[in-house]
Structure formats: structure tokens, C-alpha cells
Tab-separated table of C-alpha atoms in Angstrom:
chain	number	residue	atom	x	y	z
A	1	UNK	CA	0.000	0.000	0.000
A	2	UNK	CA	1.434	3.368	-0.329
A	3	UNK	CA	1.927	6.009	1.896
A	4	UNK	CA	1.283	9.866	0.706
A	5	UNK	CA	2.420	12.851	3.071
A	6	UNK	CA	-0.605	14.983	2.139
A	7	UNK	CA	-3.455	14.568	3.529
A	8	UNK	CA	-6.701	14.312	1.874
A	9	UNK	CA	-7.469	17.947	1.210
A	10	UNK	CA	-3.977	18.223	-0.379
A	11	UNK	CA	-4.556	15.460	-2.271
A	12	UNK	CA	-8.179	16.411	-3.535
A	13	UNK	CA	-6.337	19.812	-4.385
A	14	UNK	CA	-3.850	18.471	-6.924
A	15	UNK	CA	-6.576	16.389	-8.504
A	16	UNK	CA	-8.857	18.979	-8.849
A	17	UNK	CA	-6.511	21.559	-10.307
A	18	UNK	CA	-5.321	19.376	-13.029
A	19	UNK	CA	-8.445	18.745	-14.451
A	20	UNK	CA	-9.584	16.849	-16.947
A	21	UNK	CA	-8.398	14.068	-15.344
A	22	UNK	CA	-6.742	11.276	-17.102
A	23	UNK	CA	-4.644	8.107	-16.011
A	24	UNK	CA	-1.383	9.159	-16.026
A	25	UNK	CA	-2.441	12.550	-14.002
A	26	UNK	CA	-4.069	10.309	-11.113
A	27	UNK	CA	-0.902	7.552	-10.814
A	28	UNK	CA	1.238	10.846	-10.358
A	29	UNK	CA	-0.656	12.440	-7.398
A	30	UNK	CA	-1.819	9.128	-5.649
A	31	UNK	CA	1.966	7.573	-6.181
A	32	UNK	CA	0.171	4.348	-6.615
A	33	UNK	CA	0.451	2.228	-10.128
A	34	UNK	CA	-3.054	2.689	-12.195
A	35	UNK	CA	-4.273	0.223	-14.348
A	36	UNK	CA	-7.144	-0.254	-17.312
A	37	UNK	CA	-9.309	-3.017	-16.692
A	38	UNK	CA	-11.661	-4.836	-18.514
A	39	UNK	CA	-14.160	-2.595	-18.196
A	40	UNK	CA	-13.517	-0.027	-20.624
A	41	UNK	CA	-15.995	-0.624	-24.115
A	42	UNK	CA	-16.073	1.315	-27.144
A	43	UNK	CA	-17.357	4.643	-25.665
A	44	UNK	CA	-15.014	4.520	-22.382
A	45	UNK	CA	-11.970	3.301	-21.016
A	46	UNK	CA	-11.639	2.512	-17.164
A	47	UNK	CA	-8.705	2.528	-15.141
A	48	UNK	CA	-8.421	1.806	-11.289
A	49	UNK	CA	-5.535	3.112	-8.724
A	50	UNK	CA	-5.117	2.501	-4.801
A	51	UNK	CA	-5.208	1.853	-1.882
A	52	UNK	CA	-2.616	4.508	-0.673
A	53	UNK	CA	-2.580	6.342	2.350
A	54	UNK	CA	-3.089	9.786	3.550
A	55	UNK	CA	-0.957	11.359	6.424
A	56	UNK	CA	-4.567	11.938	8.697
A	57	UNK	CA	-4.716	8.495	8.754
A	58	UNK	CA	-7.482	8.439	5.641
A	59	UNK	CA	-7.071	5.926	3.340
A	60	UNK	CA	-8.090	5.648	-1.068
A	61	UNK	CA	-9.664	2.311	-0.370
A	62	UNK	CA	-9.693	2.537	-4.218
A	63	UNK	CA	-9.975	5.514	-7.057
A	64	UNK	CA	-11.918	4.383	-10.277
A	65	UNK	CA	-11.383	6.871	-13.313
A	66	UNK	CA	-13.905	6.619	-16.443
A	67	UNK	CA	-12.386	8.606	-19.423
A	68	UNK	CA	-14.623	8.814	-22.504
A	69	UNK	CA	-13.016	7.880	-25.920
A	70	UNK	CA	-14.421	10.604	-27.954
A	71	UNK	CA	-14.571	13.544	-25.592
A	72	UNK	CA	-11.832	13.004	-22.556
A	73	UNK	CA	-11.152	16.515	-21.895
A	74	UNK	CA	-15.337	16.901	-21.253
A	75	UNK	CA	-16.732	13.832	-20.269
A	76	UNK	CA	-14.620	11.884	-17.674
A	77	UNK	CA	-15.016	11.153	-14.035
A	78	UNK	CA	-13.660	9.934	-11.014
A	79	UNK	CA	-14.837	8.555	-7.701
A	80	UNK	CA	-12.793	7.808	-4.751
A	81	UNK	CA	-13.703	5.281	-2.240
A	82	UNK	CA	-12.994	6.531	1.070
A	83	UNK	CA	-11.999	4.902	4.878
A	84	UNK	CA	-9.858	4.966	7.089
A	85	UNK	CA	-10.096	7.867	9.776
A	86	UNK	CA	-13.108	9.284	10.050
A	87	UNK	CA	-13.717	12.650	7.644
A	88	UNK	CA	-16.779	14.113	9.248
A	89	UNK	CA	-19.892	15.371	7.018
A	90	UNK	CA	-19.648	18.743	8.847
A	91	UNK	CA	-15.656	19.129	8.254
A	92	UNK	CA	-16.961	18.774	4.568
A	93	UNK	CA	-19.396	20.762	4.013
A	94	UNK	CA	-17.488	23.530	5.978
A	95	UNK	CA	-14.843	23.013	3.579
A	96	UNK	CA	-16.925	23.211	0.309
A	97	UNK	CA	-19.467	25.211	0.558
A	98	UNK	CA	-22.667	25.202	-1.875
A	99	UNK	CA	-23.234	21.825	-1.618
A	100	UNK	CA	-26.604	20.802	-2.022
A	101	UNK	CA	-27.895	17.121	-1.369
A	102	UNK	CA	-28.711	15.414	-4.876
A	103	UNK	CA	-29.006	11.591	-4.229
A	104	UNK	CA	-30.089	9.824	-1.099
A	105	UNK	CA	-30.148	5.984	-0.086
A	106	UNK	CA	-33.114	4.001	-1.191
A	107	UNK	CA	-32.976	1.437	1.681
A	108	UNK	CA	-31.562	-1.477	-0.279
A	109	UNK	CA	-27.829	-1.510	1.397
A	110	UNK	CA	-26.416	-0.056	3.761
A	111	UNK	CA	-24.023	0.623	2.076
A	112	UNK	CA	-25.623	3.489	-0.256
A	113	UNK	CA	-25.148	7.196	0.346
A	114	UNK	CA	-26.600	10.504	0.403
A	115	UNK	CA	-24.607	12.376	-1.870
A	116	UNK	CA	-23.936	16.312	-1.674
A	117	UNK	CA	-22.500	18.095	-4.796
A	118	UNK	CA	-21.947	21.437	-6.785
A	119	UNK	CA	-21.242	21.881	-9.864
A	120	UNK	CA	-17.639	23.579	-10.717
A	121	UNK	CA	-16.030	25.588	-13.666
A	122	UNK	CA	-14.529	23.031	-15.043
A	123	UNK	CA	-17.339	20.134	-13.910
A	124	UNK	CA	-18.784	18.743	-10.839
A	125	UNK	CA	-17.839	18.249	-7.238
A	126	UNK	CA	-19.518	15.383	-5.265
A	127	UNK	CA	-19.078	13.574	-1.455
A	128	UNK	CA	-20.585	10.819	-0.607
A	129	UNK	CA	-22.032	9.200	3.091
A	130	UNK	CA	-23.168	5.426	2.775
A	131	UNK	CA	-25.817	4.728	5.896
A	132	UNK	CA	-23.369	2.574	7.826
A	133	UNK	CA	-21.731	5.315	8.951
A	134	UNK	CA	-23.470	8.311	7.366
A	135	UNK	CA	-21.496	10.648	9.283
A	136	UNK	CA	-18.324	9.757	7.984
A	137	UNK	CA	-17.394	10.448	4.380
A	138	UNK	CA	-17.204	7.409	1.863
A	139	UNK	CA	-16.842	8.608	-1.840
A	140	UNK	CA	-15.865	11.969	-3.571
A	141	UNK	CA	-16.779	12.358	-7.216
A	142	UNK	CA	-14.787	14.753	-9.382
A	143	UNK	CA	-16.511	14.688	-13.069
A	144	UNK	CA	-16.005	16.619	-16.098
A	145	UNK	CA	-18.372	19.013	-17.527
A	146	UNK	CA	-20.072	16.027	-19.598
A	147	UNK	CA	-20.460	13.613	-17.412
């Protein structure tokens, strides 16, 4: 597993000011080896990095980037799949604010999440909590414009 020195709002940082995001970009900022995998199809490659981590004790359980074949500097996205130490909904949403709730669970896991996002210059900005511990963060979503 690697081991980063930033910690997770560093790390969201650098990803977020390099965007559009793309492979190579996310191997260099987690430190971690990314690799395609058999997911990608005609329209969209997929490539999956982690688990590395952060110096608060947060870990990438796993980052999953989907970069469209026709369009990757619009229409690409990437979700991070968060544990470790606890990252607290209201440390968040202090953090970013305009965040507005835009998915919630439907009782079928508990495992699903109430998602908060904004949209961005240059795309979207989205954190996840899954009911199991919905005051913890889980996921973070950082999309292109087209996605």
C-alpha cells in the first residue's frame, strides 16, 4: 500500500486543479500504479488506482477513473472510495461550501449514500455518506463538464 504525506485535502487539491483528469495525471498524485481493466468498451476506457494512504490516517480504499473515448477533456469522471479515519460530514461541508444534497439511499444496502455536490467551472464536485456510517465520508466524485 502506499503512503502519501498529504493529507486528503492536499490530495483532492492536486486532482482537482489538473483537471480533466486522465490516467497518467491520477498515478502521479496518488503515487500508486493505475491500471485499465476490462471494463472499458467502445465509448469509455476505465482505469483503477489505490489503496494509498493519507498522512490523517485516511485511506483511497480505491480511485476508479472513467475517461470517454471521444470527448476526454469533457466527459470523464472519477470517484474515490474513502476509509480509514473518520472525515466528518460537517468538516466537509465547511470546507466546500454550496453543496446541495442530490441523491439519497433508497434502503436497499447499507451501504448506499446521500450524496452532496456542486457543480464547478470546469465540472462537478460530489461527497458521498453510505448509511453505515453516514457521518463519515465514503466517496468523492470529481466529473467533467459532460459527465
Amino acid at each position: 500500500m502506499t503512503e502519501l504525506t498529504l493529507d486528503l485535502w492536499a490530495v483532492l487539491s492536486l486532482l482537482v486543479g489538473q483537471a480533466p483528469l486522465d490516467a497518467p495525471k491520477l498515478a502521479y498524485t496518488l503515487q500508486s500504479p493505475v491500471v485499465q481493466r476490462d471494463i472499458h468498451n467502445a465509448w469509455t476506457d476505465g482505469f483503477f488506482g489505490g489503496p494509498v494512504t493519507l498522512a490523517d490516517g485516511v485511506r483511497i480504499e480505491e480511485a476508479f477513473l472513467r475517461v470517454s473515448r471521444r470527448d476526454p477533456s469533457n466527459a470523464w469522471g472519477l470517484v474515490l472510495k474513502i476509509g480509514g479515519s473518520c472525515v466528518p460530514r460537517a468538516e466537509v461541508l465547511r470546507r466546500h461550501e454550496g453543496l446541495a444534497i442530490t441523491g439519497h439511499p433508497r434502503g436497499a444496502s447499507l451501504n448506499e449514500e446521500t450524496h452532496w455536490s456542486r457543480p464547478t467551472p470546469w465540472g462537478k464536485l460530489g461527497f458521498g455518506f453510505a448509511e453505515r456510517r453516514e457521518d463519515c465520508l465514503s466517496s468523492i466524485l470529481i466529473a467533467g463538464p459532460a459527465w
